[in-house]
mmCIF file of C-alpha atoms in Angstrom:
data_model
loop_
_atom_site.group_PDB
_atom_site.id
_atom_site.type_symbol
_atom_site.label_atom_id
_atom_site.label_comp_id
_atom_site.label_asym_id
_atom_site.label_seq_id
_atom_site.Cartn_x
_atom_site.Cartn_y
_atom_site.Cartn_z
ATOM 1 C CA MET C 1258 44.070 171.238 272.287
ATOM 2 C CA LYS C 1259 45.755 174.060 274.084
ATOM 3 C CA LEU C 1260 49.469 174.220 273.391
ATOM 4 C CA PRO C 1261 51.870 176.018 275.663
ATOM 5 C CA TRP C 1262 52.987 178.451 272.983
ATOM 6 C CA ASN C 1263 49.454 179.681 272.202
ATOM 7 C CA SER C 1264 48.832 183.017 273.943
ATOM 8 C CA ASP C 1265 45.614 184.847 274.786
ATOM 9 C CA ALA C 1266 46.257 187.409 272.026
ATOM 10 C CA ASP C 1267 46.411 184.603 269.455
ATOM 11 C CA LYS C 1268 43.114 183.236 270.715
ATOM 12 C CA SER C 1269 41.370 186.564 270.309
ATOM 13 C CA ALA C 1270 42.738 187.028 266.819
ATOM 14 C CA THR C 1271 41.793 183.547 265.625
ATOM 15 C CA ALA C 1272 38.385 183.409 267.324
ATOM 16 C CA PRO C 1273 35.420 183.655 264.899
ATOM 17 C CA ALA C 1274 33.376 186.885 264.902
ATOM 18 C CA GLU C 1275 30.072 186.805 266.801
ATOM 19 C CA PRO C 1276 26.960 187.215 264.622
ATOM 20 C CA ALA C 1277 25.355 190.664 264.713
ATOM 21 C CA VAL C 1278 21.855 189.294 264.972
ATOM 22 C CA GLU C 1279 21.122 190.899 268.325
ATOM 23 C CA ALA C 1280 22.260 194.342 267.082
ATOM 24 C CA ASP C 1281 20.160 194.062 263.943
ATOM 25 C CA ASP C 1282 17.120 193.084 266.020
ATOM 26 C CA ALA C 1283 17.573 196.083 268.295
ATOM 27 C CA THR C 1284 17.900 198.419 265.305
ATOM 28 C CA ALA C 1285 14.715 197.028 263.703
ATOM 29 C CA ALA C 1286 12.798 197.374 266.947
ATOM 30 C CA ALA C 1287 13.913 200.959 267.307
ATOM 31 C CA GLY C 1288 12.864 201.763 263.728
ATOM 32 C CA ALA C 1289 9.407 200.217 264.178
ATOM 33 C CA THR C 1290 8.328 202.852 266.698
ATOM 34 C CA THR C 1291 7.870 206.590 266.100
ATOM 35 C CA PRO C 1292 10.610 208.541 267.825
ATOM 36 C CA GLY C 1293 9.312 210.804 270.594
ATOM 37 C CA LYS C 1294 9.747 214.561 270.720
ATOM 38 C CA GLY C 1295 12.127 214.162 273.630
ATOM 39 C CA ARG C 1296 10.008 216.181 276.129
ATOM 40 C CA PRO C 1297 6.693 215.751 277.906
ATOM 41 C CA THR C 1298 3.604 217.651 276.746
ATOM 42 C CA PRO C 1299 3.325 220.840 278.828
ATOM 43 C CA LYS C 1300 0.297 221.310 281.022
ATOM 44 C CA ARG C 1301 -2.200 224.066 280.262
ATOM 45 C CA ARG C 1302 -1.296 226.180 283.267
ATOM 46 C CA ASP C 1303 2.401 225.940 282.362
ATOM 47 C CA ALA C 1304 1.675 227.101 278.799
ATOM 48 C CA GLU C 1305 -0.405 230.001 280.087
ATOM 49 C CA ARG C 1306 2.374 230.928 282.492
ATOM 50 C CA ARG C 1307 4.878 231.083 279.628
ATOM 51 C CA ARG C 1308 2.527 233.269 277.569
ATOM 52 C CA GLY C 1309 2.433 235.767 280.376
ATOM 53 C CA PRO C 1310 -0.289 237.043 282.664
ATOM 54 C CA VAL C 1311 -3.718 237.727 281.140
ATOM 55 C CA ALA C 1312 -5.284 241.020 282.090
ATOM 56 C CA PRO C 1313 -8.461 240.575 284.163
ATOM 57 C CA PRO C 1314 -11.715 242.016 282.807
ATOM 58 C CA PRO C 1315 -12.477 245.630 283.751
ATOM 59 C CA THR C 1316 -14.358 246.058 287.002
ATOM 60 C CA ASN C 1317 -16.177 249.272 286.067
ATOM 61 C CA ARG C 1318 -16.972 251.520 283.125
ATOM 62 C CA THR C 1319 -14.160 253.954 283.907
ATOM 63 C CA GLU C 1320 -11.554 251.211 283.658
ATOM 64 C CA ALA C 1321 -13.163 249.874 280.486
ATOM 65 C CA ARG C 1322 -13.072 253.312 278.869
ATOM 66 C CA ALA C 1323 -9.421 253.759 279.899
ATOM 67 C CA ARG C 1324 -8.467 250.430 278.327
ATOM 68 C CA LYS C 1325 -10.386 251.266 275.174
ATOM 69 C CA LYS C 1326 -8.644 254.643 274.916
ATOM 70 C CA ALA C 1327 -5.221 253.058 275.435
ATOM 71 C CA LEU C 1328 -5.970 250.490 272.743
ATOM 72 C CA ARG C 1329 -7.086 253.152 270.270
ATOM 73 C CA THR C 1330 -3.977 255.261 270.831
ATOM 74 C CA SER C 1331 -1.761 252.252 270.058
ATOM 75 C CA MET C 1332 -3.476 251.618 266.707
ATOM 76 C CA THR C 1333 -3.115 253.332 263.364
ATOM 77 C CA LYS C 1334 -5.953 255.260 261.727
ATOM 78 C CA GLU C 1335 -6.673 252.437 259.281
ATOM 79 C CA GLN C 1336 -6.735 249.863 262.091
ATOM 80 C CA ARG C 1337 -9.168 252.006 264.080
ATOM 81 C CA LYS C 1338 -11.473 252.315 261.075
ATOM 82 C CA GLU C 1339 -11.362 248.574 260.473
ATOM 83 C CA LEU C 1340 -12.069 247.835 264.137
ATOM 84 C CA SER C 1341 -14.961 250.297 264.188
ATOM 85 C CA ALA C 1342 -16.472 248.791 261.032
ATOM 86 C CA GLU C 1343 -16.115 245.274 262.436
ATOM 87 C CA ARG C 1344 -17.850 246.254 265.665
ATOM 88 C CA ARG C 1345 -20.636 247.950 263.714
ATOM 89 C CA ARG C 1346 -21.170 244.806 261.650
ATOM 90 C CA ALA C 1347 -21.231 242.683 264.797
ATOM 91 C CA ARG C 1348 -23.849 244.954 266.417
ATOM 92 C CA LEU C 1349 -26.021 244.915 263.311
ATOM 93 C CA ASP C 1350 -25.746 241.145 263.078
ATOM 94 C CA GLN C 1351 -26.689 240.704 266.725
ATOM 95 C CA ARG C 1352 -29.648 243.065 266.373
ATOM 96 C CA GLU C 1353 -30.907 241.283 263.274
ATOM 97 C CA LYS C 1354 -30.729 237.933 265.062
ATOM 98 C CA MET C 1355 -32.534 239.422 268.059
ATOM 99 C CA MET C 1356 -35.244 240.887 265.841
ATOM 100 C CA ALA C 1357 -35.643 237.503 264.134
ATOM 101 C CA GLY C 1358 -36.374 235.834 267.482
ATOM 102 C CA ASP C 1359 -33.040 234.265 268.440
ATOM 103 C CA GLU C 1360 -33.190 234.142 272.249
ATOM 104 C CA LYS C 1361 -29.408 234.047 272.495
ATOM 105 C CA TYR C 1362 -29.303 237.728 271.569
ATOM 106 C CA MET C 1363 -32.463 238.873 273.385
ATOM 107 C CA MET C 1364 -32.660 240.828 276.588
ATOM 108 C CA ALA C 1365 -33.433 238.827 279.722
ATOM 109 C CA ARG C 1366 -36.986 240.188 279.873
ATOM 110 C CA ASP C 1367 -37.767 238.728 276.418
ATOM 111 C CA GLN C 1368 -36.331 235.254 276.948
ATOM 112 C CA GLY C 1369 -38.294 232.109 277.658
ATOM 113 C CA PRO C 1370 -41.304 230.323 276.160
ATOM 114 C CA VAL C 1371 -43.754 232.260 278.349
ATOM 115 C CA ARG C 1372 -42.607 235.631 277.045
ATOM 116 C CA LYS C 1373 -42.632 234.332 273.469
ATOM 117 C CA MET C 1374 -46.219 233.157 273.871
ATOM 118 C CA ALA C 1375 -47.179 236.512 275.377
ATOM 119 C CA ARG C 1376 -45.634 238.365 272.426
ATOM 120 C CA ASP C 1377 -47.467 236.135 269.960
ATOM 121 C CA LEU C 1378 -50.771 236.728 271.726
ATOM 122 C CA VAL C 1379 -50.244 240.483 271.619
ATOM 123 C CA ASP C 1380 -49.192 240.434 267.971
ATOM 124 C CA SER C 1381 -52.098 238.222 266.920
ATOM 125 C CA ARG C 1382 -54.726 240.820 267.816
ATOM 126 C CA ARG C 1383 -55.378 244.491 267.100
ATOM 127 C CA ASN C 1384 -54.998 246.510 270.289
ATOM 128 C CA PHE C 1385 -56.351 249.958 271.114
ATOM 129 C CA ALA C 1386 -53.074 250.708 272.845
ATOM 130 C CA GLY C 1387 -51.264 250.384 269.519
ATOM 131 C CA LEU C 1388 -53.286 253.316 268.170
ATOM 132 C CA PHE C 1389 -52.331 255.641 271.010
ATOM 133 C CA LEU C 1390 -49.283 257.217 269.360
ATOM 134 C CA PRO C 1391 -50.882 258.077 265.989
ATOM 135 C CA PHE C 1392 -54.060 259.190 267.781
ATOM 136 C CA ALA C 1393 -52.051 261.472 270.087
ATOM 137 C CA ILE C 1394 -50.374 263.148 267.096
ATOM 138 C CA PHE C 1395 -53.761 263.656 265.437
ATOM 139 C CA LEU C 1396 -55.219 265.004 268.669
ATOM 140 C CA LEU C 1397 -52.433 267.569 269.035
ATOM 141 C CA VAL C 1398 -53.366 268.965 265.641
ATOM 142 C CA VAL C 1399 -57.052 269.066 266.594
ATOM 143 C CA LEU C 1400 -56.384 270.852 269.886
ATOM 144 C CA MET C 1401 -54.690 273.684 268.014
ATOM 145 C CA VAL C 1402 -58.107 274.655 266.703
ATOM 146 C CA PRO C 1403 -59.937 276.552 269.506
ATOM 147 C CA ASN C 1404 -63.421 275.505 268.394
ATOM 148 C CA LEU C 1405 -62.479 271.807 268.517
ATOM 149 C CA ALA C 1406 -60.609 271.836 271.829
ATOM 150 C CA ILE C 1407 -63.572 270.717 273.956
ATOM 151 C CA ILE C 1408 -64.521 267.977 271.522
ATOM 152 C CA GLY C 1409 -60.904 266.860 271.336
ATOM 153 C CA ASN C 1410 -60.687 266.524 275.118
ATOM 154 C CA LEU C 1411 -63.859 264.421 275.204
ATOM 155 C CA VAL C 1412 -62.550 262.184 272.425
ATOM 156 C CA LEU C 1413 -59.249 261.815 274.277
ATOM 157 C CA LEU C 1414 -61.047 260.772 277.470
ATOM 158 C CA VAL C 1415 -63.099 258.161 275.639
ATOM 159 C CA PHE C 1416 -60.046 256.833 273.864
ATOM 160 C CA VAL C 1417 -58.074 256.532 277.119
ATOM 161 C CA LEU C 1418 -60.955 254.582 278.688
ATOM 162 C CA LEU C 1419 -61.004 252.218 275.715
ATOM 163 C CA VAL C 1420 -57.248 251.717 275.998
ATOM 164 C CA VAL C 1421 -57.533 250.923 279.720
ATOM 165 C CA VAL C 1422 -60.382 248.455 279.260
ATOM 166 C CA ASP C 1423 -58.732 246.736 276.292
ATOM 167 C CA SER C 1424 -55.379 246.515 278.091
ATOM 168 C CA LEU C 1425 -56.983 244.973 281.172
ATOM 169 C CA TYR C 1426 -58.691 242.406 278.969
ATOM 170 C CA LEU C 1427 -55.406 241.700 277.189
ATOM 171 C CA GLY C 1428 -53.552 241.136 280.465
ATOM 172 C CA ARG C 1429 -56.202 238.789 281.845
ATOM 173 C CA MET C 1430 -56.418 236.862 278.590
ATOM 174 C CA VAL C 1431 -52.662 236.393 278.327
ATOM 175 C CA ASN C 1432 -52.353 235.301 281.962
ATOM 176 C CA LYS C 1433 -55.145 232.778 281.514
ATOM 177 C CA ARG C 1434 -53.680 231.298 278.330
ATOM 178 C CA VAL C 1435 -50.195 231.130 279.823
ATOM 179 C CA ALA C 1436 -51.490 229.407 282.965
ATOM 180 C CA GLU C 1437 -53.215 226.793 280.806
ATOM 181 C CA ARG C 1438 -50.128 225.999 278.732
ATOM 182 C CA TYR C 1439 -47.457 226.520 281.399
ATOM 183 C CA PRO C 1440 -49.108 225.748 284.760
ATOM 184 C CA ASP C 1441 -45.775 225.642 286.630
ATOM 185 C CA THR C 1442 -44.532 229.068 285.569
ATOM 186 C CA THR C 1443 -44.200 231.925 288.030
ATOM 187 C CA ASP C 1444 -44.062 234.582 285.305
ATOM 188 C CA THR C 1445 -47.694 235.640 285.623
ATOM 189 C CA GLY C 1446 -49.835 238.372 287.119
ATOM 190 C CA PHE C 1447 -49.158 242.081 286.859
ATOM 191 C CA ARG C 1448 -45.596 241.656 285.624
ATOM 192 C CA LEU C 1449 -46.634 239.652 282.581
ATOM 193 C CA GLY C 1450 -49.621 241.921 281.972
ATOM 194 C CA TRP C 1451 -47.397 245.010 282.010
ATOM 195 C CA TYR C 1452 -45.027 243.333 279.571
ATOM 196 C CA CYS C 1453 -47.940 242.767 277.176
ATOM 197 C CA PHE C 1454 -49.195 246.343 277.637
ATOM 198 C CA THR C 1455 -45.828 247.920 276.835
ATOM 199 C CA ARG C 1456 -45.555 245.813 273.694
ATOM 200 C CA ALA C 1457 -49.114 246.610 272.629
ATOM 201 C CA MET C 1458 -48.401 250.337 273.032
ATOM 202 C CA GLN C 1459 -45.707 250.200 270.356
ATOM 203 C CA LEU C 1460 -46.425 250.384 266.663
ATOM 204 C CA ARG C 1461 -46.231 246.981 265.045
ATOM 205 C CA MET C 1462 -43.252 247.964 262.903
ATOM 206 C CA MET C 1463 -41.340 249.179 265.970
ATOM 207 C CA ARG C 1464 -41.761 246.091 268.164
ATOM 208 C CA ALA C 1465 -38.672 244.171 269.167
ATOM 209 C CA PRO C 1466 -38.337 241.264 268.657
ATOM 210 C CA ARG C 1467 -40.137 241.433 265.336
ATOM 211 C CA PRO C 1468 -43.679 239.943 265.377
ATOM 212 C CA GLN C 1469 -43.712 236.295 264.339
ATOM 213 C CA VAL C 1470 -47.484 236.063 263.763
ATOM 214 C CA LYS C 1471 -50.005 238.126 261.841
ATOM 215 C CA PRO C 1472 -53.166 239.704 263.232
ATOM 216 C CA GLY C 1473 -55.870 237.047 263.381
ATOM 217 C CA ASP C 1474 -53.501 234.042 263.590
ATOM 218 C CA LYS C 1475 -54.221 231.431 266.243
ATOM 219 C CA VAL C 1476 -51.603 231.040 268.955
#
């Protein structure tokens, strides 16, 4: 019952306190989730813009040499030695992988299954062309003897004819085998034959990539 002498201030003082259930629920809900970092994740282009502009690759050898020189002048002697040793190790590692047959490190002319088959066919046989270099050195010694000069020239002519005939046979054989295994390839004809001839001309130990088959193996 409201009495005339009861004021609004008395009502607020005597009124019971409201339960803090809603506040506790809000606090629990806020603690159940992981607080955010307070900012959105930056985009890649924005991060790159904050890092600063990236120098474009050199357009020619002169610019590349100038950049290399500027980099070397800004480094100490120990840093230059370490960089040089690291580059040397990287080159040796790449060459070893290339010699082992990893196409990732080969030249473009050596890549592909057709070129690998051609190399294996060349390495699986003994070629007259592979004897040209040691024979030429021996012939130079023989030609220094006047009495053997005529005989040496005749032997050289016969040897060159054998090299030509054997190389022609090698080119035709490789083209035929490649056409049988890879009928859709366009890497045939004179280009493939010349590739086989240049490899056959090299000594076996000097061929790159390193031979993967032995003489007499079937390919």
